[in-house]
Coordinates of C-alpha atoms in Angstrom, one line a residue:
Chain A
M1 CA 129.5 62.4 36.1
Q2 CA 127.5 62.6 39.3
A3 CA 126.3 59.0 38.9
L4 CA 129.9 57.9 38.4
A5 CA 131.0 59.7 41.5
V6 CA 128.2 58.1 43.6
L7 CA 129.1 54.6 42.2
T8 CA 132.7 55.2 43.0
F9 CA 131.8 56.2 46.5
C10 CA 129.7 53.1 47.0
A11 CA 132.4 50.8 45.6
F12 CA 134.9 52.4 47.9
F13 CA 132.7 52.0 51.0
G14 CA 131.5 48.4 50.7
G15 CA 131.1 46.8 47.4
T16 CA 128.5 47.3 44.8
K17 CA 125.6 47.5 47.3
M18 CA 125.0 50.9 48.7
A19 CA 125.1 51.1 52.5
D20 CA 121.8 51.8 54.3
F21 CA 123.5 53.9 57.0
N22 CA 127.0 55.0 57.8
I23 CA 129.0 54.3 60.9
S24 CA 131.9 56.4 62.3
S25 CA 134.4 56.7 65.1
V26 CA 133.8 58.8 68.1
S27 CA 134.9 62.0 69.6
G28 CA 135.2 63.2 73.2
V29 CA 137.3 60.3 74.4
L30 CA 141.1 59.9 74.8
S31 CA 141.2 57.7 71.7
P32 CA 138.5 55.6 69.9
A33 CA 141.3 53.0 69.2
L34 CA 143.1 51.5 72.2
A35 CA 145.5 48.6 72.0
E36 CA 143.0 45.8 72.5
S37 CA 139.7 47.5 71.9
L38 CA 137.9 49.8 69.5
L39 CA 135.0 52.2 70.2
M40 CA 132.4 52.3 67.5
A41 CA 129.3 54.5 67.2
V42 CA 126.0 52.6 67.6
P43 CA 123.6 52.5 64.6
P44 CA 121.4 55.7 64.2
C45 CA 118.3 56.5 66.2
Q46 CA 115.8 55.0 63.7
F47 CA 117.0 51.5 64.7
T48 CA 116.4 52.0 68.4
G49 CA 115.4 48.7 70.0
A50 CA 116.3 46.6 67.0
N51 CA 118.6 43.5 67.1
A52 CA 121.9 44.3 65.6
S53 CA 125.1 42.5 64.7
I54 CA 128.5 43.9 64.5
H55 CA 130.8 42.2 62.0
I56 CA 134.5 42.3 62.7
I57 CA 136.8 41.1 60.0
H58 CA 140.2 40.2 61.4
P59 CA 143.4 40.7 59.4
N60 CA 143.6 36.9 58.8
G61 CA 140.2 36.9 57.1
T62 CA 138.1 35.4 59.8
T63 CA 134.9 37.1 60.8
D64 CA 133.7 37.6 64.3
V65 CA 130.0 38.5 64.8
R66 CA 128.6 39.9 68.0
H67 CA 125.0 40.7 68.7
F68 CA 123.5 43.5 70.7
T69 CA 120.3 45.6 70.9
V70 CA 120.5 49.1 69.6
P71 CA 120.2 51.4 72.6
L72 CA 117.5 54.1 73.1
C73 CA 118.1 57.5 71.8
R74 CA 118.8 60.0 74.6
G75 CA 119.7 63.5 73.6
R76 CA 123.3 63.7 72.4
R77 CA 124.1 60.3 71.2
E78 CA 127.6 59.2 70.5
L79 CA 129.4 56.3 72.1
V80 CA 129.2 53.9 75.0
S81 CA 126.6 54.3 77.7
V82 CA 128.3 56.5 80.2
V83 CA 125.6 58.0 82.4
D84 CA 126.4 60.9 84.7
S85 CA 123.9 61.0 87.5
T86 CA 125.3 63.9 89.5
G87 CA 123.3 67.1 90.2
G88 CA 120.0 65.3 90.4
F89 CA 119.6 64.6 86.7
T90 CA 120.9 62.1 84.3
V91 CA 123.0 62.9 81.3
T92 CA 124.2 60.4 78.8
R93 CA 127.7 61.3 78.0
L94 CA 128.5 58.5 75.6
D95 CA 126.7 55.7 73.7
A96 CA 129.0 53.3 71.8
Y97 CA 129.9 49.7 71.2
Q98 CA 133.3 48.6 72.6
I99 CA 134.9 45.8 70.6
T100 CA 137.2 44.0 73.0
R101 CA 139.7 41.1 72.9
L102 CA 141.5 42.5 69.9
T103 CA 145.2 42.3 69.1
P104 CA 147.5 45.3 69.3
G105 CA 148.8 46.7 66.0
H106 CA 146.1 45.1 63.7
T107 CA 143.6 46.6 61.4
Y108 CA 140.0 45.4 61.5
T109 CA 137.1 46.0 59.1
I110 CA 133.9 46.7 60.9
S111 CA 130.3 46.9 59.8
Y112 CA 126.8 46.6 61.2
S113 CA 123.7 44.7 60.3
V114 CA 120.4 45.7 61.8
F115 CA 117.3 43.4 61.7
N116 CA 114.3 45.6 61.2
K117 CA 110.8 44.9 62.4
D118 CA 109.6 44.3 58.8
R119 CA 112.3 41.5 58.7
S120 CA 114.5 43.5 56.3
V121 CA 118.1 43.9 57.1
S122 CA 119.8 47.2 57.0
K123 CA 123.6 47.2 56.5
S124 CA 126.1 49.9 57.2
N125 CA 129.2 50.8 55.3
S126 CA 132.5 49.1 56.3
I127 CA 135.2 51.1 57.9
A128 CA 138.8 50.0 58.7
M129 CA 140.2 50.8 62.2
G130 CA 143.5 49.8 63.6
T131 CA 144.4 49.1 67.2
L132 CA 147.3 50.8 68.8
N133 CA 150.7 49.2 68.5
R134 CA 152.3 48.2 71.8
V135 CA 156.0 48.8 72.0
D136 CA 158.2 46.7 74.3
Y137 CA 159.3 48.9 77.2
R138 CA 162.8 47.3 77.0
S139 CA 163.3 49.1 73.7
I140 CA 162.7 52.5 75.3
P141 CA 166.1 54.3 74.9
A142 CA 167.7 55.6 78.0
D143 CA 168.5 58.9 76.5
M144 CA 170.6 61.2 78.5
S145 CA 172.5 64.3 77.5
R146 CA 175.1 66.1 79.4
S147 CA 174.1 69.6 80.5
G148 CA 176.5 72.6 80.2
G149 CA 176.2 73.2 83.9
M150 CA 177.7 69.9 84.7
V151 CA 180.7 70.5 82.5
V152 CA 181.2 74.0 84.0
I153 CA 181.1 72.8 87.5
T154 CA 183.4 69.9 86.9
V155 CA 186.0 71.9 85.0
L156 CA 186.0 74.9 87.4
L157 CA 186.1 72.9 90.6
S158 CA 188.8 70.7 89.3
I159 CA 191.0 73.7 88.4
A160 CA 190.3 75.3 91.8
M161 CA 191.3 72.1 93.6
F162 CA 194.5 71.9 91.6
V163 CA 195.3 75.5 92.3
L164 CA 194.7 75.1 96.0
V165 CA 196.9 72.0 96.3
A166 CA 199.6 73.8 94.3
G167 CA 199.3 76.8 96.6
L168 CA 199.7 74.5 99.7
I169 CA 202.9 73.0 98.2
A170 CA 204.2 76.4 97.3
M171 CA 203.4 77.7 100.8
L172 CA 205.3 74.9 102.5
A173 CA 208.2 75.2 100.0
I174 CA 208.5 78.9 100.7
T175 CA 208.5 78.4 104.4
R176 CA 211.2 75.7 104.1
C177 CA 213.4 78.1 102.0
K178 CA 213.2 80.7 104.7
Chain B
M1 CA 204.6 91.9 112.2
A2 CA 205.4 95.4 113.5
K3 CA 205.6 97.2 110.2
G4 CA 202.3 97.9 108.4
D5 CA 200.2 96.9 111.4
N6 CA 197.2 98.6 109.9
G7 CA 197.6 96.6 106.7
V8 CA 197.9 93.4 108.7
R9 CA 194.9 94.2 110.9
C10 CA 192.9 95.0 107.8
F11 CA 194.0 91.7 106.2
Q12 CA 193.1 89.8 109.4
G13 CA 189.7 91.5 109.4
L14 CA 189.1 90.3 105.8
L15 CA 190.1 86.8 106.7
V16 CA 187.8 86.8 109.7
L17 CA 184.9 88.1 107.6
G18 CA 185.6 85.5 105.0
N19 CA 185.5 82.8 107.6
V20 CA 182.3 84.2 109.1
I21 CA 180.6 83.9 105.7
I22 CA 182.0 80.4 105.3
G23 CA 180.5 79.4 108.7
L24 CA 177.1 80.8 107.9
C25 CA 177.1 79.2 104.4
G26 CA 178.1 75.9 106.1
I27 CA 175.1 76.0 108.3
A28 CA 172.8 76.9 105.4
L29 CA 174.3 74.1 103.3
T30 CA 173.6 71.6 106.2
A31 CA 170.0 72.8 106.6
E32 CA 169.4 72.7 102.8
C33 CA 170.8 69.2 102.5
I34 CA 168.8 67.9 105.6
F35 CA 165.7 69.3 103.8
F36 CA 166.5 67.4 100.7
V37 CA 167.4 64.2 102.4
S38 CA 164.1 64.3 104.4
D39 CA 162.4 63.7 101.0
Q40 CA 159.2 65.7 101.5
Q41 CA 157.7 64.4 98.3
T42 CA 158.7 60.8 99.0
L43 CA 160.2 60.3 95.6
Y44 CA 163.2 58.4 96.8
P45 CA 161.8 54.9 95.9
L46 CA 161.7 56.0 92.3
L47 CA 165.4 56.8 92.4
E48 CA 166.3 53.8 94.3
A49 CA 164.6 51.6 91.7
T50 CA 166.7 53.2 89.0
N51 CA 169.9 52.6 90.9
N52 CA 170.5 56.3 90.4
D53 CA 170.1 57.8 93.8
D54 CA 173.4 59.5 94.0
I55 CA 171.9 63.0 94.4
Y56 CA 170.9 61.7 97.8
G57 CA 174.5 60.7 98.4
A58 CA 175.6 64.1 97.4
A59 CA 173.1 65.7 99.9
W60 CA 174.4 63.4 102.7
I61 CA 177.9 64.6 101.9
G62 CA 176.6 68.2 101.9
I63 CA 175.2 67.8 105.5
F64 CA 178.6 66.8 106.9
V65 CA 180.6 69.2 104.8
G66 CA 178.4 72.1 105.9
F67 CA 178.9 71.1 109.5
A68 CA 182.7 70.8 108.9
L69 CA 182.8 74.2 107.2
F70 CA 181.2 75.8 110.2
N71 CA 183.6 74.3 112.7
L72 CA 186.6 75.0 110.5
A73 CA 185.5 78.6 110.1
V74 CA 185.6 79.0 113.9
L75 CA 189.1 77.4 113.9
G76 CA 190.1 79.7 111.2
I77 CA 188.9 82.8 112.9
V78 CA 190.7 81.9 116.1
G79 CA 193.9 81.0 114.2
V80 CA 193.9 84.3 112.3
I81 CA 193.3 86.4 115.4
K82 CA 196.0 84.7 117.3
S83 CA 198.3 84.4 114.2
N84 CA 199.0 80.8 115.3
R85 CA 200.9 78.9 112.6
A86 CA 199.9 75.4 113.9
M87 CA 196.3 76.3 114.1
L88 CA 196.2 77.9 110.6
L89 CA 198.2 74.9 109.1
A90 CA 195.6 72.5 110.6
Y91 CA 192.8 74.8 109.3
I92 CA 194.3 74.9 105.7
I93 CA 194.8 71.1 105.5
L94 CA 191.4 70.2 107.0
M95 CA 189.7 72.8 104.8
L96 CA 191.4 71.3 101.7
I97 CA 190.0 67.9 102.6
T98 CA 186.5 69.4 103.2
Y99 CA 186.9 71.3 99.9
A100 CA 187.6 68.0 98.1
F101 CA 184.5 66.4 99.6
E102 CA 182.3 69.3 98.7
T103 CA 183.7 69.3 95.1
A104 CA 182.7 65.6 94.9
S105 CA 179.2 66.4 96.1
C106 CA 178.7 69.2 93.6
I107 CA 179.9 67.2 90.7
T108 CA 177.9 64.2 91.7
A109 CA 174.7 66.2 92.0
A110 CA 175.2 68.0 88.8
T111 CA 176.1 64.9 86.9
H112 CA 173.3 62.7 88.1
R113 CA 170.7 65.3 87.5
D114 CA 171.2 64.7 83.8
F115 CA 169.8 61.2 84.1
F116 CA 166.3 62.4 85.1
T117 CA 164.7 62.1 81.7
R118 CA 161.1 61.1 80.8
N119 CA 162.3 57.8 79.4
L120 CA 164.0 56.8 82.6
F121 CA 160.9 57.1 84.7
L122 CA 158.7 55.7 81.9
K123 CA 160.7 52.6 81.6
Q124 CA 160.9 52.1 85.3
M125 CA 157.2 52.6 85.7
L126 CA 156.3 50.0 83.0
E127 CA 158.8 47.6 84.4
K128 CA 158.1 47.8 88.1
Y129 CA 154.6 49.1 88.6
Q130 CA 152.4 46.3 90.0
N131 CA 155.1 43.8 89.0
P132 CA 153.7 40.4 89.9
E133 CA 156.9 38.4 89.5
P134 CA 159.9 40.2 91.0
L135 CA 163.2 38.5 90.4
N136 CA 164.4 38.5 94.0
N137 CA 163.8 40.2 97.3
D138 CA 165.6 43.3 96.2
D139 CA 163.5 43.6 93.1
K140 CA 160.4 43.0 95.2
W141 CA 161.3 45.8 97.5
M142 CA 161.9 48.2 94.6
S143 CA 158.7 47.1 92.8
E144 CA 156.6 47.7 95.9
G145 CA 158.2 51.1 96.5
V146 CA 157.6 52.1 92.9
T147 CA 154.0 50.9 93.0
R148 CA 153.3 52.7 96.3
T149 CA 154.9 55.9 95.1
W150 CA 153.1 56.0 91.7
D151 CA 149.8 55.2 93.4
R152 CA 150.3 58.1 95.8
L153 CA 151.5 60.5 93.0
M154 CA 148.6 59.8 90.7
L155 CA 146.0 60.1 93.4
Q156 CA 147.4 63.1 95.1
H157 CA 148.3 65.1 92.1
E158 CA 145.5 63.9 89.8
C159 CA 147.8 62.8 87.0
C160 CA 148.4 59.5 85.1
G161 CA 151.6 57.9 84.0
V162 CA 154.7 59.8 82.9
N163 CA 153.3 61.4 79.8
G164 CA 149.6 60.6 80.3
P165 CA 147.2 57.6 80.2
S166 CA 148.5 56.7 76.7
D167 CA 151.6 55.3 78.3
W168 CA 149.7 52.3 79.4
Q169 CA 148.3 51.7 75.9
N170 CA 151.4 52.5 73.8
Y171 CA 153.8 50.3 75.7
M172 CA 153.8 46.7 77.1
S173 CA 154.2 46.6 80.9
K174 CA 154.1 44.4 83.9
F175 CA 150.8 46.1 84.8
R176 CA 149.3 44.9 81.5
N177 CA 150.4 41.3 82.1
I178 CA 148.0 41.0 85.0
N179 CA 145.2 43.5 84.1
S180 CA 143.0 43.1 81.0
D181 CA 143.0 46.0 78.6
S182 CA 139.2 46.4 78.6
E183 CA 138.8 46.4 82.4
F184 CA 142.0 48.3 83.1
P185 CA 143.2 50.4 80.1
W186 CA 145.1 52.4 82.8
P187 CA 145.3 52.1 86.6
R188 CA 142.2 53.0 88.6
Q189 CA 144.3 55.8 90.2
C190 CA 144.1 57.6 86.9
C191 CA 140.3 58.1 87.4
V192 CA 138.9 61.3 88.7
M193 CA 137.9 60.5 92.3
N194 CA 135.2 61.7 94.6
V195 CA 135.9 62.7 98.3
Q196 CA 135.5 59.0 99.3
G197 CA 138.3 58.0 96.9
I198 CA 135.9 56.2 94.5
P199 CA 136.0 56.9 90.8
V200 CA 133.3 59.4 89.9
N201 CA 132.3 57.4 86.8
L202 CA 134.2 54.2 86.4
D203 CA 132.9 53.4 82.9
G204 CA 133.7 56.9 81.7
C205 CA 137.2 56.6 83.2
K206 CA 137.8 53.2 81.5
L207 CA 136.7 54.5 78.1
G208 CA 138.6 57.7 78.3
V209 CA 135.7 60.1 78.4
S210 CA 136.9 63.6 79.1
G211 CA 136.3 64.7 82.7
Y212 CA 136.4 61.2 84.2
Y213 CA 140.1 60.5 83.9
N214 CA 143.3 62.4 84.6
D215 CA 144.9 63.3 81.3
K216 CA 148.0 65.0 82.4
G217 CA 151.3 63.2 83.0
C218 CA 153.2 63.1 86.3
Y219 CA 156.7 63.8 84.9
E220 CA 156.8 67.4 85.9
L221 CA 155.8 66.5 89.4
I222 CA 158.7 64.1 89.7
A223 CA 161.4 66.0 87.8
G224 CA 160.6 69.4 89.4
P225 CA 161.5 68.5 93.0
M226 CA 164.5 66.4 91.8
D227 CA 165.8 69.1 89.7
R228 CA 165.5 71.6 92.5
H229 CA 167.3 69.1 94.8
A230 CA 170.1 68.5 92.4
W231 CA 170.6 72.2 91.5
G232 CA 170.4 73.2 95.1
V233 CA 173.1 70.9 96.2
A234 CA 175.3 71.4 93.1
W235 CA 175.1 75.2 92.6
F236 CA 174.9 76.4 96.2
G237 CA 177.9 74.1 97.0
F238 CA 179.7 75.6 94.0
A239 CA 179.0 79.1 95.2
I240 CA 180.4 78.3 98.7
L241 CA 183.5 76.7 97.1
C242 CA 184.1 79.8 95.0
W243 CA 184.2 81.9 98.1
T244 CA 186.2 79.4 100.1
F245 CA 188.8 79.2 97.3
W246 CA 189.7 82.8 97.8
V247 CA 189.6 82.7 101.6
L248 CA 191.9 79.7 101.5
L249 CA 194.4 81.3 99.1
C250 CA 194.5 84.4 101.3
T251 CA 195.0 82.3 104.4
M252 CA 197.8 80.4 102.8
F253 CA 199.5 83.8 102.0
Y254 CA 198.9 85.0 105.5
W255 CA 200.3 81.8 107.0
S256 CA 203.5 82.1 104.9
R257 CA 204.0 85.7 106.2
I258 CA 203.6 84.9 109.9
E259 CA 206.9 85.1 111.6
Y260 CA 207.9 82.4 114.0

């Protein structure tokens, strides 16, 4: 049963070959998925300095391969190199790979390949991430609802105005009768 | 009016007091509306671009109505003391005209306040902020005003967009047409700035790393002053009109009882 579960897990995450390492999305940012870019965690620390490729499978089936060098491990290691140098010391806030030039509202399948020093290739699992969908601003509804205060003001002041005009006419009429 | 002199004097005293209060309220209304028209938060360009700036029109009416109320109150006091029919008739007619104008101002302010929703400002921001191709000179003027106002708002109040930085990602915009998503996921003004006005960490801001970008929206900073403006003009004007209504009715009664 356990073997079956493991096999099912592997099949789900990238075919019959088991992944050498896992990749994931990030935390601590507004959103790992923007409309035209995605933020992916870099391969784990054991691959530091190695040449790596990120494989991006587009919805139409084409594959885009981009190459980079796995960055050094520095303390807390998550996404994109955002280095904070205030206070006299350097803290790496984020270590990640930003995939740019994507299309809004599409889902991409992403995986890594790392070329080890012993010439072997380590592959990651594949994960699917979707870019945010961009809505046309012209479709934003101009919602507006009447407040009770507006109705009260309009009704009461209209009645008051009518009463005053009627009072003026009555006043003049009474004087004329006298 | 020989009979019941005490009653008449008392009634005259009430009318004088009523007019004194109208005069004071008139001055207060003028001062309040001048304050609103002076637009301390410089939000007028946002309303101008929505073609929905009638609350400013209502405030302008309020300035002149307040001044008129003060002058008419003086006329009313003199007319009541002298029991002069001509003066009081002029007072009643002019007061009715002023009443009508103030009614229009109150209703306008209360009605147009209802338009100030998030979607109104969101749509306008996406349509006009850094618009590179305005349709005509009028649109160019409005787009520049909107851009200037939003830049100032986001820097001064450390906010971004109407609901937050996600506005620039979730919707298409004129800003997006000229700025690449990777370099400008949101305007630079959304970044946390140092004292020199430079982003503390530009990469962190661009990637949405907490602490390097402003994550709160600016809607409350826009709607708050505008709501106060609209409610101030509408409800204070309504309160003055409620009081003036009774003073006018009593003055009409007094006028009808004055003997030639």
